[in-house]
Short mmCIF file of C-alpha atoms and ligand atoms in Angstrom, two decimals:
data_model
loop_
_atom_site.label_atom_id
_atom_site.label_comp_id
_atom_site.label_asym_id
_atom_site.label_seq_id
_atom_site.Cartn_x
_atom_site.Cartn_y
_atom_site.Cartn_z
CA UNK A 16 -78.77 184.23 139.82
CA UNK A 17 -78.85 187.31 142.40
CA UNK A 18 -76.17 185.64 144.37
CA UNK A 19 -73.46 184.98 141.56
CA UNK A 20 -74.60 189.13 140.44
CA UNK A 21 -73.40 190.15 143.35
CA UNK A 22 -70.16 187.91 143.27
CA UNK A 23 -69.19 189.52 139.91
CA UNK A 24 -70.34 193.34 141.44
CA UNK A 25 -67.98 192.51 144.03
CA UNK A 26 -65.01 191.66 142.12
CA UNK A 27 -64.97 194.10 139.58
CA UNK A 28 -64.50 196.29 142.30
CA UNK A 29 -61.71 194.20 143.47
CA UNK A 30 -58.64 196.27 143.65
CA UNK A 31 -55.20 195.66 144.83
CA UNK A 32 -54.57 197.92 147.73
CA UNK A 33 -50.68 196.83 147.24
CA UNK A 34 -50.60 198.34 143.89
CA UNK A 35 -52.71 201.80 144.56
CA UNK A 36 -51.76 204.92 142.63
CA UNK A 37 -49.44 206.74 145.09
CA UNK A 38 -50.41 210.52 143.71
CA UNK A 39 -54.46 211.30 142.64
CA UNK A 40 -55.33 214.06 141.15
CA UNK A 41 -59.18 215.15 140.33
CA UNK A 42 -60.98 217.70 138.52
CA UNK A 43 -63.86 218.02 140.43
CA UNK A 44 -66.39 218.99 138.19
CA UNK A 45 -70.57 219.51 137.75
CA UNK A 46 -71.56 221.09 141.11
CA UNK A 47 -73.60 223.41 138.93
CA UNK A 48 -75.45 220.80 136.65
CA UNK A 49 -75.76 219.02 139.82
CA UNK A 50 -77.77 221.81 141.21
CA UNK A 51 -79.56 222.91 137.52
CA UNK A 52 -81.09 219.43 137.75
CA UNK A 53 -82.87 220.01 141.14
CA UNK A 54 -83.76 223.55 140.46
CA UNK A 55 -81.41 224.38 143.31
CA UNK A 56 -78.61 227.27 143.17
CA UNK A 57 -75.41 226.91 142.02
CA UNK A 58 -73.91 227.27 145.20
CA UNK A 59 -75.83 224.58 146.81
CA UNK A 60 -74.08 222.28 143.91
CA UNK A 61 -70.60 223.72 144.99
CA UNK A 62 -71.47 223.48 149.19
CA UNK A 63 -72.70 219.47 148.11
CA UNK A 64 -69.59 219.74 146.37
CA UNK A 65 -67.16 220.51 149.21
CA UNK A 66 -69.23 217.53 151.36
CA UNK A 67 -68.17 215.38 148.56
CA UNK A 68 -64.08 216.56 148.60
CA UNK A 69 -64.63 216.06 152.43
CA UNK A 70 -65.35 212.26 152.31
CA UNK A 71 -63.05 211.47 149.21
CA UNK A 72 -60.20 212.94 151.77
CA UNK A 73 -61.08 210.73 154.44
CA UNK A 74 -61.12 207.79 152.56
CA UNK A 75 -58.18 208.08 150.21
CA UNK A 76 -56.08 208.77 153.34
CA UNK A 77 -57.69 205.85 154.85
CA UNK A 78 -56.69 203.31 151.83
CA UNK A 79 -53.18 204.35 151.91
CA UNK A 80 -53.21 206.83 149.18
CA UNK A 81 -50.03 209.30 149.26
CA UNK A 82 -50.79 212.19 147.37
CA UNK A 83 -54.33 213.87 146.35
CA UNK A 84 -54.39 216.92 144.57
CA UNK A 85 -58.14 218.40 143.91
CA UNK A 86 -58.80 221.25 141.15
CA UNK A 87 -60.65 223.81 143.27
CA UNK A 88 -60.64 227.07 141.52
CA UNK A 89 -58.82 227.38 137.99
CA UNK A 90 -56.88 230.81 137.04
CA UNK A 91 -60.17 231.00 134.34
CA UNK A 92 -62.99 230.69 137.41
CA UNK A 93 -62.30 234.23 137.67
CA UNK A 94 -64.52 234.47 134.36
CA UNK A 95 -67.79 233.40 136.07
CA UNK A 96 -70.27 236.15 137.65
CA UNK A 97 -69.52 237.54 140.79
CA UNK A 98 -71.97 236.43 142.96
CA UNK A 99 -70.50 232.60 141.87
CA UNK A 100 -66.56 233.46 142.83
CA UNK A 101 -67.96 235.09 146.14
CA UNK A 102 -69.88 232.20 147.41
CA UNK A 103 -66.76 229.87 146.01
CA UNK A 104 -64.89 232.02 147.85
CA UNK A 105 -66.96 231.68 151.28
CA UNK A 106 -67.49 228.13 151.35
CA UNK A 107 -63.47 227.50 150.43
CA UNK A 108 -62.75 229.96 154.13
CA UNK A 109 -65.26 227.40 155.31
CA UNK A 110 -63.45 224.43 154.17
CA UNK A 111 -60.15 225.76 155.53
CA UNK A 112 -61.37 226.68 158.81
CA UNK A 113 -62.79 223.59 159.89
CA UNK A 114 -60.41 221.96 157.94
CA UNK A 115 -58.25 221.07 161.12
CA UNK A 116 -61.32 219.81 163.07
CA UNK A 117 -62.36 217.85 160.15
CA UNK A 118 -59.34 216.54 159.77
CA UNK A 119 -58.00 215.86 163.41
CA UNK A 120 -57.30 212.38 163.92
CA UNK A 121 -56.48 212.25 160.26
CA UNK A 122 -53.27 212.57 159.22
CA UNK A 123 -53.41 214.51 156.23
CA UNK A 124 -51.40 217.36 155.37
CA UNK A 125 -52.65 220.31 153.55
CA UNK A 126 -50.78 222.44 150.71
CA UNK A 127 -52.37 224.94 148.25
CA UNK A 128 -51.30 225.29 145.33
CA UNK A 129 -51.52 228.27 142.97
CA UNK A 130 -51.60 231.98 142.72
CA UNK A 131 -53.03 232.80 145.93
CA UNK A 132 -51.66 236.50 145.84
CA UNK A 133 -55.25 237.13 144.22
CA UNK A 134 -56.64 235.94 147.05
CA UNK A 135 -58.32 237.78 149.85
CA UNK A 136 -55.92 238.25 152.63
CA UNK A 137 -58.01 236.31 154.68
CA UNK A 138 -58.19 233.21 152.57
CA UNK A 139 -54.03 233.47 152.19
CA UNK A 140 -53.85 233.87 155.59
CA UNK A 141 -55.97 230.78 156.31
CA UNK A 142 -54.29 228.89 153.93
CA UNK A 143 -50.85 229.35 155.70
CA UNK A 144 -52.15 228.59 158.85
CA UNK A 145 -53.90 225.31 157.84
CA UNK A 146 -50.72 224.36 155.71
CA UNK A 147 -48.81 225.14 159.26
CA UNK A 148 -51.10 223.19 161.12
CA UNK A 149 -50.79 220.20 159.40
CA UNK A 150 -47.19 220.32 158.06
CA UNK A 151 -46.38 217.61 160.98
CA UNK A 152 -48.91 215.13 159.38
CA UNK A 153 -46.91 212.29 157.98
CA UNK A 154 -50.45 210.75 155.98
CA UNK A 155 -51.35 211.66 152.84
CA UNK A 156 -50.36 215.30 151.46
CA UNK A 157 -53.61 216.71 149.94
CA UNK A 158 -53.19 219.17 147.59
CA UNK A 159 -55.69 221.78 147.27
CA UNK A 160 -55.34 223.69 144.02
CA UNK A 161 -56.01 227.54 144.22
CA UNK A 162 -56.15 230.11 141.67
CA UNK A 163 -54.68 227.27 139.84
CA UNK A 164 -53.38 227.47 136.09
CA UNK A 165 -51.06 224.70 134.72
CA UNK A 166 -49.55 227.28 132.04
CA UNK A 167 -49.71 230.24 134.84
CA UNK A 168 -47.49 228.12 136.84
CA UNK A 169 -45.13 227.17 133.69
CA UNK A 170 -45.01 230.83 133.00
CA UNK A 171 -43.99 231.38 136.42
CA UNK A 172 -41.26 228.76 136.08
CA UNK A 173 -39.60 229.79 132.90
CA UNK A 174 -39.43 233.52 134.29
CA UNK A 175 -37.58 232.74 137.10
CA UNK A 176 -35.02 229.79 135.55
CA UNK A 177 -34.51 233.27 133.08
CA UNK A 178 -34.32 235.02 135.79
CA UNK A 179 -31.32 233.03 137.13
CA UNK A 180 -30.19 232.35 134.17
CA UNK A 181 -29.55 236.35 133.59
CA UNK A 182 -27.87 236.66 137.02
CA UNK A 183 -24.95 233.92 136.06
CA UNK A 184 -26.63 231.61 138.85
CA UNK A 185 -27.03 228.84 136.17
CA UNK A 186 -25.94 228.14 132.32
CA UNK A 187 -28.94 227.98 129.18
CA UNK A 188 -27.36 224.59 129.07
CA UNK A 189 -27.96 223.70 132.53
CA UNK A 190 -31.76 223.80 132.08
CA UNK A 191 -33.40 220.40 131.85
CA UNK A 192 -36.96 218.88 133.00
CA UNK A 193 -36.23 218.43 136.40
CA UNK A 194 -35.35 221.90 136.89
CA UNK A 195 -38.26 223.01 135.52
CA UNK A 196 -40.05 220.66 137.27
CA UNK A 197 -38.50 222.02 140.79
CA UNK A 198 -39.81 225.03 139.69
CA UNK A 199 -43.87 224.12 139.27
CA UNK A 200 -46.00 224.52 142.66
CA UNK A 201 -45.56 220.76 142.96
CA UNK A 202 -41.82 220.45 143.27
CA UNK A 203 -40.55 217.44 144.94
CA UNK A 204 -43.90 215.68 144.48
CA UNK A 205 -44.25 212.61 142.19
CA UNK A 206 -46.36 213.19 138.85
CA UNK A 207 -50.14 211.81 139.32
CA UNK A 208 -50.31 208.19 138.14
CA UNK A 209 -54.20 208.64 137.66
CA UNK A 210 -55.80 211.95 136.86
CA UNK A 211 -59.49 211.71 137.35
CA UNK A 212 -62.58 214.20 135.65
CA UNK A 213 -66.15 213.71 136.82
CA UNK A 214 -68.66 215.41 135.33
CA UNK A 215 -68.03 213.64 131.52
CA UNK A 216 -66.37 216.44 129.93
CA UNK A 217 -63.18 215.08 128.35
CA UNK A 218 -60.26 217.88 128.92
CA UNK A 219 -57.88 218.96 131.24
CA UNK A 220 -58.82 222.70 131.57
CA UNK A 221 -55.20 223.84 132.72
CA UNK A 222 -54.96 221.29 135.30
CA UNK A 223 -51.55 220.04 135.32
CA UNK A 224 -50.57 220.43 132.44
CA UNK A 225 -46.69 219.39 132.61
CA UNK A 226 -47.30 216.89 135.45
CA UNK A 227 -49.74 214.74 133.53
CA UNK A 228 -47.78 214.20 130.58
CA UNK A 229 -47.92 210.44 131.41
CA UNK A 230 -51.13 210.11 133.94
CA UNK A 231 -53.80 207.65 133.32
CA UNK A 232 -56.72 209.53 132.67
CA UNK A 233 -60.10 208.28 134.19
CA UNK A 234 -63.61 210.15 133.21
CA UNK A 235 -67.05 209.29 134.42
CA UNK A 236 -70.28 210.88 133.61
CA UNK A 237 -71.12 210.94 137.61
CA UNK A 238 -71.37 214.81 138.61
CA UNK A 239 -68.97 215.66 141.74
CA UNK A 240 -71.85 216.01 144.26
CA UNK A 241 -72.38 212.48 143.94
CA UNK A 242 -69.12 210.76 143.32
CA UNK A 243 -68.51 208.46 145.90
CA UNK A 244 -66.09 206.02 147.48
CA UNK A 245 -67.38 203.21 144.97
CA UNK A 246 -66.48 205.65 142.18
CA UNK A 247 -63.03 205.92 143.25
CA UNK A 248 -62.32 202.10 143.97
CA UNK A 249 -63.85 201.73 140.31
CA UNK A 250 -61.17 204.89 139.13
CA UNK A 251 -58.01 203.04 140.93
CA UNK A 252 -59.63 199.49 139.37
CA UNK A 253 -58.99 200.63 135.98
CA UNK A 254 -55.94 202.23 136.78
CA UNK A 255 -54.83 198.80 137.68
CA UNK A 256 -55.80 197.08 134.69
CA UNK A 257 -53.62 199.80 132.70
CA UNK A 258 -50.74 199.04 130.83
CA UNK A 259 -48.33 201.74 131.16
CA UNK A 260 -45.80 201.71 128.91
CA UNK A 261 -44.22 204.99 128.54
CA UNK A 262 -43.10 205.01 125.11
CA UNK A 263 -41.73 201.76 125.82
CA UNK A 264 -43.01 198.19 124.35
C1 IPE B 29 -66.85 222.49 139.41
O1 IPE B 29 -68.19 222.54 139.12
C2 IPE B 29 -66.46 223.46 140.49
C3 IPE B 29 -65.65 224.59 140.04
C4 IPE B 29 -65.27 224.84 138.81
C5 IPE B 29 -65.25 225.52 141.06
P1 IPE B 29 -68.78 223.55 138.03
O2 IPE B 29 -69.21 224.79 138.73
O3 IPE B 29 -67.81 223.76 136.93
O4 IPE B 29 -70.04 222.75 137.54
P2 IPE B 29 -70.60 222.68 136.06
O5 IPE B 29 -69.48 222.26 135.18
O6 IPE B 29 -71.10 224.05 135.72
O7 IPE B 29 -71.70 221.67 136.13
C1 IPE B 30 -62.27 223.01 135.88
O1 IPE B 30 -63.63 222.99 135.68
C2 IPE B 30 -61.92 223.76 137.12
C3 IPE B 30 -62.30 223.14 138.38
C4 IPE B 30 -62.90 221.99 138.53
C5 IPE B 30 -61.94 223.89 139.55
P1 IPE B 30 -64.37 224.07 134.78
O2 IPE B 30 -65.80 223.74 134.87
O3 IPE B 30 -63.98 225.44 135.18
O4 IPE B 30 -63.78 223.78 133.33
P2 IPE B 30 -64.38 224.04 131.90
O5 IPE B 30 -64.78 225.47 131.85
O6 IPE B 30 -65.55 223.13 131.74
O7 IPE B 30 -63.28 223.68 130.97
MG1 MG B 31 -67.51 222.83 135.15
#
């Protein structure tokens, strides 16, 4: 009875690693409830948090994945008290100082994404050295999202196709979805095929907003701290058992 358990624990896991989603995206979500239910601080949840984005990294690039983009700090984070954004803050110089050592031997490339103008000129500065870096990396591009808003970047986009538009550059008639598109932080990247939420809330909060028009969405109830590599074979199995159809038949 154990044995043929097993068998059937192992093969719902089964996925095809010739068929993976070539862009992830996550919403990383419930370091604090991870936290409130050990009577432990906030930040703790976020710093078990970062441990958690560390792994996933390591082992998406290992199964082949292409692109991972990670919700780190949302354009409405800003909102939370200030002792929270400050120790988000610290721990995300942390994570992009050590990032190279982390990293070396991996070969993941790193680009933020976002508003980082709002951010201390420390963090923007470490953010353009880690995306230096790593820009020879030829692995998987992980995308860290920053000061991230999906309709703070659309804004962005519309204001300058106006802006162009005003100067002659390009006709009202020349605008079409690739254009805008080129003109979202993640130009020249492929949409995500499976957009993942932990934490069991059931929204996008901002994240992506024009990019996921056609993602697979996966949720699970597991908070980020403990979402692990099992959790994202069982993600990328249901992804595979999707049918996507696209408006098609
Ligand atoms: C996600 O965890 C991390 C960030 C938003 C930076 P939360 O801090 O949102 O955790 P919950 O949702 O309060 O549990
Ligand atoms: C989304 O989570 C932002 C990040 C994970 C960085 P939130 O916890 O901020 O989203 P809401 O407030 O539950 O929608
Ligand atoms: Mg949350």
């Amino acid at each position: 009875m154990l044995f043929f358990k097993g068998l059937f624990r192992k093969k719902k896991h089964e996925i095809d690693y010739g068929k993976l989603p070539e862009h992830i995206a996550i919403i990383m979500d419930g370091n604090g409830r991870w936290a409130k239910k050990r009577g432990l601080s906030r930040s703790i949840g976020h710093r078990e948090g970062s441990n958690t984005l560390k792994k996933i990294v390591t082992f998406c690039e290992e199964i082949g994945i292409k692109y991972l983009t990670v919700y780190a700090f949302s354009t409405e984070n800003w909102k939370r008290p200030k002792s929270e954004v400050d120790s988000l803050m610290s721990l995300l110089k942390e994570y992009l100082k050590n990032a190279d050592k982390e990293l070396s031997g991996k070969n993941v490339r790193i680009n933020v994404i976002g508003d980082i103008s709002r951010l201390s000129p420390e963090i923007q500065a470490l953010t353009k050295k880690v995306m230096k870096s790593t820009s020879r990396n030829t692995g998987m591009l992980l995308n860290i999202a920053l000061n991230y808003g999906g309709r703070d970047e659309i804004l962005k986009a519309v204001k300058a196709i106006a802006k162009e538009t005003a100067a002659g550059k390009i006709s009202a008639d020349d605008i079409d979805e690739k254009m805008i598109s080129d003109h979202l932080y993640t130009s020249g990247i492929p949409d995500p095929d499976l957009l993942i939420r932990t934490s069991g809330e059931k929204r996008l909060s901002n994240f992506l907003i024009w990019q996921s028009a056609y993602s697979e969405f996966w949720f699970t109830d597991v908070l980020w701290p403990d979402f692990k590599k099992e959790n994202m074979l069982e993600a990328i199995y249901a992804y595979q058992n999707r049918d996507r159809r696209y408006g098609g038949i």
